[in-house]
Coordinates of C-alpha atoms in Angstrom, one line a residue:
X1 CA 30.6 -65.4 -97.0
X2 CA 27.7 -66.8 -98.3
X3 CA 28.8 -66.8 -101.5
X4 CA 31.5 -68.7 -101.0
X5 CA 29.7 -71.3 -99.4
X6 CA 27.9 -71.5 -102.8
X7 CA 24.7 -69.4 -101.7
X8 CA 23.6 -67.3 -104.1
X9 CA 21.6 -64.3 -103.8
X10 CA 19.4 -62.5 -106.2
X11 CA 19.9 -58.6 -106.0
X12 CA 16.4 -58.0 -104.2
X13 CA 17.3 -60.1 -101.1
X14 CA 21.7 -59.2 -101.6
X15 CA 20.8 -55.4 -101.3
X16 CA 18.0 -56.3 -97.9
X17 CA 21.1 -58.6 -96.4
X18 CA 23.2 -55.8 -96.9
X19 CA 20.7 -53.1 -95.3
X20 CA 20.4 -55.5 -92.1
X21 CA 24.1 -55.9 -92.1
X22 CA 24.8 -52.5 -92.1
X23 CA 22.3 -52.0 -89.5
X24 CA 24.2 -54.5 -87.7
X25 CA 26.9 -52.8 -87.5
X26 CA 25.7 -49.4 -86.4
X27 CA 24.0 -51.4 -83.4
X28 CA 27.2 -52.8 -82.4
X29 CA 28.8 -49.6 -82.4
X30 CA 26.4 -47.9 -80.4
X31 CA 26.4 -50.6 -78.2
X32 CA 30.3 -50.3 -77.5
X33 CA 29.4 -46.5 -76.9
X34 CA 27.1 -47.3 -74.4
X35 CA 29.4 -49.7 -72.6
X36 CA 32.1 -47.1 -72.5
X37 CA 29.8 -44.6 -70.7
X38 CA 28.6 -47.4 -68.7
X39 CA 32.1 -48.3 -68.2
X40 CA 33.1 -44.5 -67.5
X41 CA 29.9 -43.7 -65.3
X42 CA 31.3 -47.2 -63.1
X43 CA 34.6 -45.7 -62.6
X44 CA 33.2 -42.2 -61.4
X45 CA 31.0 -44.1 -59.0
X46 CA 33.3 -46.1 -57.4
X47 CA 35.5 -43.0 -56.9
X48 CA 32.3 -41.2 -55.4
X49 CA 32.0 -44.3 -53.1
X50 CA 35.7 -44.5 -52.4
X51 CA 35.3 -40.4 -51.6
X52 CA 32.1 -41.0 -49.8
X53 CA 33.7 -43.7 -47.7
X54 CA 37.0 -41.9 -46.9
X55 CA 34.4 -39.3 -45.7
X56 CA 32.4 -41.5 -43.2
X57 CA 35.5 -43.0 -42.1
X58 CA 37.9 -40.3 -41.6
X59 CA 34.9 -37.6 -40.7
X60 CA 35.5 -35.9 -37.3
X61 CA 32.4 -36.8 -36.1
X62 CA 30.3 -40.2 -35.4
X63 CA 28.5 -41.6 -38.3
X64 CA 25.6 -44.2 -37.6
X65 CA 23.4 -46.1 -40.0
X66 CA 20.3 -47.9 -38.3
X67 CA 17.7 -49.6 -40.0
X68 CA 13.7 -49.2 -38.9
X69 CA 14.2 -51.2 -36.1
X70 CA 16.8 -49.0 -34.4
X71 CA 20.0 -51.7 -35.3
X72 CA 23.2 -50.5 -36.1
X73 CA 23.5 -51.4 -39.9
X74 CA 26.9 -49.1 -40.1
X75 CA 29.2 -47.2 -38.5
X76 CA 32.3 -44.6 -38.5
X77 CA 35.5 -44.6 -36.5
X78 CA 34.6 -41.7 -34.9
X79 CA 31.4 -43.3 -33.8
X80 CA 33.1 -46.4 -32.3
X81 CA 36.0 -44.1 -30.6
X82 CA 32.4 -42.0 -29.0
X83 CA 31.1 -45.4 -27.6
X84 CA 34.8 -47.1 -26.8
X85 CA 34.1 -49.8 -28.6
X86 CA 34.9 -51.4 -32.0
X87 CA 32.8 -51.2 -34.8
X88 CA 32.2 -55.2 -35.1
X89 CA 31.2 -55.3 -31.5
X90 CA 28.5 -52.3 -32.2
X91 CA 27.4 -53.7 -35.8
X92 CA 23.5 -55.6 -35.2
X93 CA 23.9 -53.6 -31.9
X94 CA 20.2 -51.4 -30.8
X95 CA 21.1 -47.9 -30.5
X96 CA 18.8 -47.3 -27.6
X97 CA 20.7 -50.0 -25.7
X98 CA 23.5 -47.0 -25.3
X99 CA 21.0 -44.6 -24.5
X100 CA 20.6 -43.5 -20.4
X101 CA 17.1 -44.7 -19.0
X102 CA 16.2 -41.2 -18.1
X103 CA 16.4 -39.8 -21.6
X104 CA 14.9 -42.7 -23.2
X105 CA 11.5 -40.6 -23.7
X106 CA 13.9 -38.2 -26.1
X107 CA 15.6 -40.7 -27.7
X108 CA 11.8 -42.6 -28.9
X109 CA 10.5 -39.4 -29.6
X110 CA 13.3 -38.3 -32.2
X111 CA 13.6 -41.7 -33.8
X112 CA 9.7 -41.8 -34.3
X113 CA 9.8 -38.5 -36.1
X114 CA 12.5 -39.0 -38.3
X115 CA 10.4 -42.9 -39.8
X116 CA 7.0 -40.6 -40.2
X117 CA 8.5 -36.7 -40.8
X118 CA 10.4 -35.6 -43.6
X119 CA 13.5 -33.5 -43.0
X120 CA 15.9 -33.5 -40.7
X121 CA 15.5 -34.3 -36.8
X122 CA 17.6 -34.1 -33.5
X123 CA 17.8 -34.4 -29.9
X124 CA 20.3 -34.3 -27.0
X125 CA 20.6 -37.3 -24.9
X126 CA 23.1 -39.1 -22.6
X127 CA 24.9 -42.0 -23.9
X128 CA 26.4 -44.4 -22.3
X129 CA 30.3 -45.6 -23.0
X130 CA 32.2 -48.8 -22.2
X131 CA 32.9 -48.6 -18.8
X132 CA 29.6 -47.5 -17.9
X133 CA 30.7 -43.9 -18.4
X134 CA 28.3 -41.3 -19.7
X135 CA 28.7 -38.6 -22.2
X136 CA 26.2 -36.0 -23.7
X137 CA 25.3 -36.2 -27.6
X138 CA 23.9 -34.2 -29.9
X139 CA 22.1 -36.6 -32.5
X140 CA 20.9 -35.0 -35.6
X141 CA 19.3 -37.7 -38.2
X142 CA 17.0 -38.1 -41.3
X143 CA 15.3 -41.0 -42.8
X144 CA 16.1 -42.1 -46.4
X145 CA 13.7 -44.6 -48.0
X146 CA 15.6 -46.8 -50.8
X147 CA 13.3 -49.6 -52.3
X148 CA 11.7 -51.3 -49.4
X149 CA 14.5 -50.2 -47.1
X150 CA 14.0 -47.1 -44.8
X151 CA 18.0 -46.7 -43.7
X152 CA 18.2 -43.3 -40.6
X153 CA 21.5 -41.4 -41.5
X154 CA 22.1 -39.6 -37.5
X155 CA 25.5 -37.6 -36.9
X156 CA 26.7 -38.0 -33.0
X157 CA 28.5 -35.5 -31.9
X158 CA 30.0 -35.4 -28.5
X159 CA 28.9 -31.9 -26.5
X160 CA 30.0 -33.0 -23.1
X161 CA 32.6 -30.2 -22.6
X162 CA 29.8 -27.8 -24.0
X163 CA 27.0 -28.9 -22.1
X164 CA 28.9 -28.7 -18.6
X165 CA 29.7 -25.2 -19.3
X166 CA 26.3 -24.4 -20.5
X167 CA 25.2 -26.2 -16.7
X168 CA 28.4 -24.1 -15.2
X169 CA 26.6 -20.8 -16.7
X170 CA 22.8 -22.2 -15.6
X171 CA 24.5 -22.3 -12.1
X172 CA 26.2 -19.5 -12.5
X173 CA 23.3 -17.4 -13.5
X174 CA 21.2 -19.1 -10.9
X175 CA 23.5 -18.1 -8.2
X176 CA 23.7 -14.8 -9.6
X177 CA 19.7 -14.0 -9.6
X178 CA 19.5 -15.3 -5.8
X179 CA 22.3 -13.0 -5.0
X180 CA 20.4 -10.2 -6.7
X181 CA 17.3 -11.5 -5.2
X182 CA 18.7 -11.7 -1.6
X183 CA 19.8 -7.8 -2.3
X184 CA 16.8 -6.5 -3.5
X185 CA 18.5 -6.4 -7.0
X186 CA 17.4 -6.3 -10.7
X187 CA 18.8 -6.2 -14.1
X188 CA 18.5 -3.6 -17.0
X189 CA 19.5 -2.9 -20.2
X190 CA 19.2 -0.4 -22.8
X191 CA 19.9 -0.9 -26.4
X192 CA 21.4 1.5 -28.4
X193 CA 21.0 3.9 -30.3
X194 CA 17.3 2.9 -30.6
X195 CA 16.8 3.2 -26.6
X196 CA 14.4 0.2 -26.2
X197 CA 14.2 -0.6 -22.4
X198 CA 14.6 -4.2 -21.3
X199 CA 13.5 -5.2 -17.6
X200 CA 13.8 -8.3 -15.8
X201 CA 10.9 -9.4 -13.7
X202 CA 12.5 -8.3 -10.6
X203 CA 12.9 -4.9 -11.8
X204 CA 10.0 -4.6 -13.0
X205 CA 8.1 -5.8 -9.1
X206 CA 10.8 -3.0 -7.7
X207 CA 9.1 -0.4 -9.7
X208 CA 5.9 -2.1 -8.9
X209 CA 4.8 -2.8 -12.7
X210 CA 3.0 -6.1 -13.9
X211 CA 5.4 -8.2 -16.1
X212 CA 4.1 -7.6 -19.1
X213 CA 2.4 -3.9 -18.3
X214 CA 5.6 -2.2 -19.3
X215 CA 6.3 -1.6 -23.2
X216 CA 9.8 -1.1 -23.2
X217 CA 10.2 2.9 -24.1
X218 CA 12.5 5.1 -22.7
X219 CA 9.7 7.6 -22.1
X220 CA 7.9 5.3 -20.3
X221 CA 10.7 4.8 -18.3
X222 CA 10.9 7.9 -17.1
X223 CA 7.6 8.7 -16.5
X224 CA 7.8 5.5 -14.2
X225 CA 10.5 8.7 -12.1
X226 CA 9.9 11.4 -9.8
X227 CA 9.6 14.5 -11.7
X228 CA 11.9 16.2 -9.4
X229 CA 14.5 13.6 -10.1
X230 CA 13.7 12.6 -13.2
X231 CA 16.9 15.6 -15.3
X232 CA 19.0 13.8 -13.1
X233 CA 18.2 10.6 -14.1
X234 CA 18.0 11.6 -18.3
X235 CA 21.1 13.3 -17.8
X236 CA 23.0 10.7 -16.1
X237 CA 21.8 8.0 -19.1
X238 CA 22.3 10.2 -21.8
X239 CA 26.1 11.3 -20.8
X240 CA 26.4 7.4 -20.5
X241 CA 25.4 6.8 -24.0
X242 CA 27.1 9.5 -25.5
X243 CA 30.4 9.4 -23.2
X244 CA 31.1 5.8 -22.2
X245 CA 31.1 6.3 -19.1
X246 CA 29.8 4.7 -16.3
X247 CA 26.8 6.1 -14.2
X248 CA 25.8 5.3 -10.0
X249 CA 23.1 7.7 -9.4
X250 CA 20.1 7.2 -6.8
X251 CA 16.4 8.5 -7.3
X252 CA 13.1 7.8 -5.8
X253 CA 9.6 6.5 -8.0
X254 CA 6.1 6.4 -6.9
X255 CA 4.7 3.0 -7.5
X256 CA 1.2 3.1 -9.5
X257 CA 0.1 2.1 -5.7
X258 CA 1.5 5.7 -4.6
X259 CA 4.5 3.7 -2.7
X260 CA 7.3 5.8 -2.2
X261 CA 10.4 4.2 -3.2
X262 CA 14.2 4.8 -3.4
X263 CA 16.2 3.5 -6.3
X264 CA 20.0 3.2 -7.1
X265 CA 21.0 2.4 -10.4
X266 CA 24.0 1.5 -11.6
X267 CA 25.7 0.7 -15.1
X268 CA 27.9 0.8 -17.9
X269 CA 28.0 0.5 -21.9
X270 CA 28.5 -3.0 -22.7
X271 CA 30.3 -3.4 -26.8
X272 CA 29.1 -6.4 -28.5
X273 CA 29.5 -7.1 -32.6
X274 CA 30.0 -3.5 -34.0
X275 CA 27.0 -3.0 -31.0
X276 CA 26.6 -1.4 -27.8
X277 CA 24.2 -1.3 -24.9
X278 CA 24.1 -0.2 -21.5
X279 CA 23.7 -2.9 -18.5
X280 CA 22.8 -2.5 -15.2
X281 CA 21.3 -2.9 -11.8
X282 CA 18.6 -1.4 -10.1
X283 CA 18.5 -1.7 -6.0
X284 CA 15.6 -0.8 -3.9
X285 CA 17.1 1.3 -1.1
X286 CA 14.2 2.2 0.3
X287 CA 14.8 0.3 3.6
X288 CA 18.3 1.7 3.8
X289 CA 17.6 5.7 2.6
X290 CA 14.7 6.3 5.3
X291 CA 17.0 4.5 7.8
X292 CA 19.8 7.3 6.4
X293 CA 17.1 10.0 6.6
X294 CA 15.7 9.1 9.8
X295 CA 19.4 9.2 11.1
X296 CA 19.7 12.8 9.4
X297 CA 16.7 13.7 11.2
X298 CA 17.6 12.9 14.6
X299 CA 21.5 14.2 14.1
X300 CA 19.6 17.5 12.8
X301 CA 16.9 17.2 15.9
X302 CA 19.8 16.6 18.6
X303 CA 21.6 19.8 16.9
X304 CA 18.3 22.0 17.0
X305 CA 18.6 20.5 21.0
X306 CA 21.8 21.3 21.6
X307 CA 21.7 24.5 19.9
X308 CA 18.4 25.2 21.6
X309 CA 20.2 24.4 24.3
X310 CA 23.4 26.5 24.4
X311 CA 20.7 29.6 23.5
X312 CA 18.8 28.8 27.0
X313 CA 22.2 28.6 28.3
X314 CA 22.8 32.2 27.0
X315 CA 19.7 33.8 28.1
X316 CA 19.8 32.1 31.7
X317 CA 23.4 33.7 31.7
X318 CA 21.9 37.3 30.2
X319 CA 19.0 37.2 33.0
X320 CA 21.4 36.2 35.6
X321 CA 23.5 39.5 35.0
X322 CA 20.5 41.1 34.2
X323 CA 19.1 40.6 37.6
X324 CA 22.5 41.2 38.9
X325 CA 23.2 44.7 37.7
X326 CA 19.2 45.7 37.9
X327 CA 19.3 44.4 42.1
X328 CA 23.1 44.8 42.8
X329 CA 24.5 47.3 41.1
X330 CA 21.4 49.2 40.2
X331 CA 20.3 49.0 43.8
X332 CA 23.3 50.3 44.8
X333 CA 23.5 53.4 42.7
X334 CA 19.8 54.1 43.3
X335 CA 21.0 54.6 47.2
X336 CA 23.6 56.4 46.2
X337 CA 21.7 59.0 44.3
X338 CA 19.2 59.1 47.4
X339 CA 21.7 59.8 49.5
X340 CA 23.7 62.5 47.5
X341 CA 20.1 64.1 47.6
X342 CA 19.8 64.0 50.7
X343 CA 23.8 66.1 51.0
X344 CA 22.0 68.8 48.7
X345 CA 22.8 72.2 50.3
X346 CA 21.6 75.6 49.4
X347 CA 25.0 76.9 47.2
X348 CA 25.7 73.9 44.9
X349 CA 29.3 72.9 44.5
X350 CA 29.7 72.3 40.3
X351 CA 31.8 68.9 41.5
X352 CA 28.5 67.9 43.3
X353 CA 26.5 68.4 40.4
X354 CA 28.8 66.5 37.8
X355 CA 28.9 63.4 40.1
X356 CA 25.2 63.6 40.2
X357 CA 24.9 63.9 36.3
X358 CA 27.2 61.4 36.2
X359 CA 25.6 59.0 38.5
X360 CA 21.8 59.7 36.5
X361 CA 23.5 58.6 33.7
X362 CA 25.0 55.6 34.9
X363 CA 21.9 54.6 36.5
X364 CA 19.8 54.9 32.8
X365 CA 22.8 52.6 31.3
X366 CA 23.0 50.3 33.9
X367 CA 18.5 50.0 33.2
X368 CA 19.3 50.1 29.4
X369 CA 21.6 47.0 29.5
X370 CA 20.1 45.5 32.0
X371 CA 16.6 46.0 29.6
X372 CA 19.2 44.8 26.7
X373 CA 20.2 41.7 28.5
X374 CA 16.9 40.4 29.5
X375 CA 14.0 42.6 29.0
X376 CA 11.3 41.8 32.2
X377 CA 8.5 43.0 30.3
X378 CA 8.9 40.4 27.9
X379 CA 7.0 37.7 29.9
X380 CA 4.7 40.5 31.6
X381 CA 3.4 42.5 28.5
X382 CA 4.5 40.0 25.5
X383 CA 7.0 40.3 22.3
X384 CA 5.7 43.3 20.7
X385 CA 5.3 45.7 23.8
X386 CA 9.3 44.7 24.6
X387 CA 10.1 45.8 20.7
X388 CA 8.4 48.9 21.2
X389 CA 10.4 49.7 23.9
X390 CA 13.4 48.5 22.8
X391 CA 12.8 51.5 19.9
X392 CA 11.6 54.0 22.0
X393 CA 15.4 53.2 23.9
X394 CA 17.0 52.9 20.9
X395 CA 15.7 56.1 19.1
X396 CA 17.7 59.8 19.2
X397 CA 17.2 63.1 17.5
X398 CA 19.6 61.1 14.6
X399 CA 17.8 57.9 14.7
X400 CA 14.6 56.5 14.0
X401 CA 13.9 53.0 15.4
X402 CA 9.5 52.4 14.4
X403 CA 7.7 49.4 15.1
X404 CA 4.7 48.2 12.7
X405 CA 3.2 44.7 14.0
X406 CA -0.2 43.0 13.6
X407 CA 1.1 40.3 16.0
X408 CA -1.3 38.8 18.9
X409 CA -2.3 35.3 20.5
X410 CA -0.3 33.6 22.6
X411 CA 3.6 32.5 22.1
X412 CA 5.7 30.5 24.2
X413 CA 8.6 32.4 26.2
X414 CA 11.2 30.7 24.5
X415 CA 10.1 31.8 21.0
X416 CA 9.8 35.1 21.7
X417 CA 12.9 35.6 23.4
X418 CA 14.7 34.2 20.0
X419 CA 12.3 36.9 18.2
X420 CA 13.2 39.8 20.5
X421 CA 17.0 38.9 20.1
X422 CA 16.4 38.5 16.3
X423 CA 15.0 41.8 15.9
X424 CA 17.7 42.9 18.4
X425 CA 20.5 41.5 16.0
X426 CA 19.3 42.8 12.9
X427 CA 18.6 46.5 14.8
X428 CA 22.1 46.5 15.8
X429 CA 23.7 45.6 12.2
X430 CA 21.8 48.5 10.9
X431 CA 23.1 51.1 13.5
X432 CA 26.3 49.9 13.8
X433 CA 27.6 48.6 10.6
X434 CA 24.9 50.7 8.0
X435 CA 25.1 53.8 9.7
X436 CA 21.3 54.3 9.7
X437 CA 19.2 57.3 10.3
X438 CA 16.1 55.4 9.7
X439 CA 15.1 51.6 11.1
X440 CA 11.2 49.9 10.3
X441 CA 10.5 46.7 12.1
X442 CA 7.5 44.5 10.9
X443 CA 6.6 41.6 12.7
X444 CA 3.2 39.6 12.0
X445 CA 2.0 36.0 12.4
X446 CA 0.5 34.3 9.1
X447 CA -1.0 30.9 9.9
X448 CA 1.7 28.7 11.8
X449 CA 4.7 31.1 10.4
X450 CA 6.0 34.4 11.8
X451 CA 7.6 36.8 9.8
X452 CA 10.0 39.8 10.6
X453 CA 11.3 42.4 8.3
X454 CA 14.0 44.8 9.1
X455 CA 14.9 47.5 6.8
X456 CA 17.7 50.4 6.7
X457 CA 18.1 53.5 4.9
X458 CA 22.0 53.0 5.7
X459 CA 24.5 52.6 3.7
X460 CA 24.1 48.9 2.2
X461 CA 26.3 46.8 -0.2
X462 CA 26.4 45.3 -3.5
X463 CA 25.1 42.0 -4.3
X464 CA 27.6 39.3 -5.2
X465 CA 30.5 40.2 -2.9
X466 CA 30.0 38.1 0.3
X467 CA 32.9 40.1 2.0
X468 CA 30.6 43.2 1.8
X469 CA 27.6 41.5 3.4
X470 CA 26.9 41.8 7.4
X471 CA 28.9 38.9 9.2
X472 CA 30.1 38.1 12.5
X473 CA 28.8 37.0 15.5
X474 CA 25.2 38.8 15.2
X475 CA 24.6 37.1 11.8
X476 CA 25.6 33.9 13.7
X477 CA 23.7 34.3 16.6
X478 CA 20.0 34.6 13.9
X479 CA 21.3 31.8 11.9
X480 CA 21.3 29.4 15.1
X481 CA 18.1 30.9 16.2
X482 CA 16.5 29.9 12.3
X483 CA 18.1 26.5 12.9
X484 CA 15.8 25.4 16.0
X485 CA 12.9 26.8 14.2
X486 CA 13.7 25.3 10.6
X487 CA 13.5 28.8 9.9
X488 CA 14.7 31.0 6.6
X489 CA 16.7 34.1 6.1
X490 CA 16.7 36.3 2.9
X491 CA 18.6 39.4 2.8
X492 CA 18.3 42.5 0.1
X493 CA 20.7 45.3 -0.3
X494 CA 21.1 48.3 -2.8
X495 CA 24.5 50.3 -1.9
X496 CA 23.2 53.9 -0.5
X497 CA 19.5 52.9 -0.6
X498 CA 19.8 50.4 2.4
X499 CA 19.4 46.7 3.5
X500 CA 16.1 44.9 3.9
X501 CA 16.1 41.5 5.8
X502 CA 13.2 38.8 5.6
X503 CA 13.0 36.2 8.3
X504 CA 10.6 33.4 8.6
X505 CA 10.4 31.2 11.6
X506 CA 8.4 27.9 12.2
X507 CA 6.1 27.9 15.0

């Protein structure tokens, strides 16, 4: 061009215009490449910012943009649906204006924290509607600083319908622990398969532990159990773990302040997440078991009276006939023999003599059961003078009845009529039922307990078959007689080598 305007150039400058112009050219060139990416990067941004904005539109929950002074700068539909309002009348807007005066205190709190902290913040506060209504709102916001401008990006979602059932359950729970309070109730549980022990305060006063003196162990646990009680208690936990099934046992524990208490326990295995666990209760009973074992005690004590009882009633009827036949009857054939002597002549009719056989031997019966019935030299001479004599009665040229007794002090009637018909029983079973030749009685006193022994060289039975042992009435008889005296029978037999009876009684 500029030679054709008539400049002319020599060859130096021509080849430096044609450097620059060249030069030129690959500046223009790279400046169209960088408007293309320029243009390209535009396009992608404004699609990032349409994306962005169909996001904070459309998003399910509020959006809010507040400047540093707590304004509304922007927000969602979602957020203006939350307050009932529309977004132009909220725009400029304080958001603590919506907040409820008593949660104020949270609102300052997170807002401070999210202009000075870094990261993100939240809170739950009550916010008020149009209408004056209230809901409950999770915020969750953090502070971005761009330039001078320090713009708070906070999310508000609505957890109305959440935090009532969360009060729902508070209540719930609340009136669940006064319930179990008012019943003397606690909770346990027992996580599986490790076995760590978790006890809830109450629980842990019932077994009368400090709250944090207990260290969660099943060991410890146990130890916390009556020894005698405590294989029922293992057992009962460990068929529950292995079995599923549900246990209801009761126990007792010694607090570490030696109080005795009684405990029922109850609970199941509980299946969460691929987990299980067993949940409980544990009831202090105490109150209710002595009140069951006082009862016990006085049914068992009006049964030792009544028994007691129906014996006095037996021996008052024994001594009655007693007397009778021993001053009646007895009187009457003792005349009679005196006067049949008195008939005695010289040549002796053989009819005479039977009748008076006869009537000597009715007179020793009539003495022996009378003797049998209600001995009288049991309250003149004592309990083992009346034994003895009951053996020297009872023994024959076939039968040997011996007496061996260290006994001595003094004994109330009533206890040793009960021994005398004891030993009476027990003497009887062995000539009737063994067929004995042989018969030992031992009777001594060892501190408060008396003991009598009984053994037979009859004809005895074999262990393990109840319809072979001694029964009936006699047996019957002892066993009411142990009763009043929280006595104890044990009984011994080998067959052809004899029985051997134990007795202890209570003084």
């Amino acid at each position: 061009m500029l030679q054709e305007e008539g400049f002319t150039l020599d060859a130096p400058q021509f080849i430096e215009t044609q450097k620059l112009f060249q030069e030129l050219q690959v500046h223009q060139l790279e400046l169209e490449m960088q408007n293309d990416e320029l243009n390209l990067v535009t396009f992608e941004l404004e699609n990032e910012r349409a994306k962005f904005s169909s996001l904070f539109e459309m998003a399910p929950v509020g959006y809010a943009v507040i400047n540093r002074k707590g304004t509304i700068v922007d927000i969602n539909q979602a957020g203006s649906r939350l307050f009932g309002l529309r977004r132009e009348l909220l725009l400029n807007k304080a958001l603590r204006a919506f907040v409820f005066a008593d949660d104020a205190h949270k609102f300052y709190g997170f807002f401070r924290k999210m202009l000075s902290e870094i990261g993100e913040q939240n809170c739950q506060v009550r916010l008020f509607k149009s209408g004056e209504t209230a809901f409950y709102a999770q915020l969750h916001g953090i502070c971005i600083a761009k330039g001078n401008m320090n713009n708070c990006y906070i999310t508000i979602s609505d957890i109305s319908e959440k935090k009532r059932a969360e009060l729902e359950l508070q209540r719930a729970r609340q009136r669940l622990d006064a319930a179990l309070s008012a019943s003397l109730t606690g909770t346990f549980e027992i996580r599986l398969p490790l076995g760590e022990i978790f006890l809830d305060n109450f629980s842990k006063t019932i077994f009368g532990i400090e709250p944090n003196d207990f260290d969660g162990k099943y060991s410890s646990l146990m130890r916390l159990i009556n020894k005698a009680d405590q294989e029922v208690v293992d057992a009962a936990l460990r068929t529950t773990m292995v079995r599923g099934k549900d246990f209801n046992i009761e126990f007792s524990i010694h607090t570490p302040s030696r109080e005795r208490k009684y405990i029922n326990a109850r609970g199941q295995v509980v299946y969460e997440d691929e987990q299980s666990r067993i949940a409980g209760t544990v009831m202090d009973i105490t109150e209710k078991k002595l009140m069951e074992l006082e009862s016990s005690a006085m049914k068992e004590r009006q049964q030792q009276e009544i028994r007691a009882a129906s014996l006095q009633a037996e021996e008052n009827a024994r001594r009655s006939i007693s007397e009778s036949l021993h001053d009646s009857v007895g009187q009457i054939l003792y005349a009679l023999k005196i006067n049949m002597e008195l008939l005695k002549c010289d040549s002796i009719d053989p009819h005479y003599t039977q009748a008076s056989e006869l009537l000597t031997r009715a007179i020793s019966e009539v003495r022996n059961l009378s003797f049998e019935l209600a001995p009288a030299i049991l309250k003149d001479f004592g309990i083992v003078a009346t034994i003895e004599e009951m053996a020297r009665r009872l023994s024959t040229d076939g039968l040997s009845v011996k007496l061996k007794s260290t006994f001595s002090g003094n004994t109330e009637m009533q206890l040793m009529v009960n021994i005398y018909r004891i030993v009476q029983e027990l003497v009887n079973n062995s000539i009737k039922h063994a067929e004995a030749s042989q018969v030992n009685i031992e009777l001594f006193k060892k501190k408060s307990d008396i003991h009598i022994e009984v053994r037979d060289n009859g004809k005895g039975f074999r262990p393990g078959k109840p319809s072979a042992k001694p029964t009936g009435t006699g047996l019957s008889s002892i066993r009411n007689r142990l009763t009043v005296y929280n006595g104890s029978m044990n009984i011994e037999s080998v067959p052809g080598k004899g029985t051997s009876v134990s007795i202890r009684l209570k003084q």
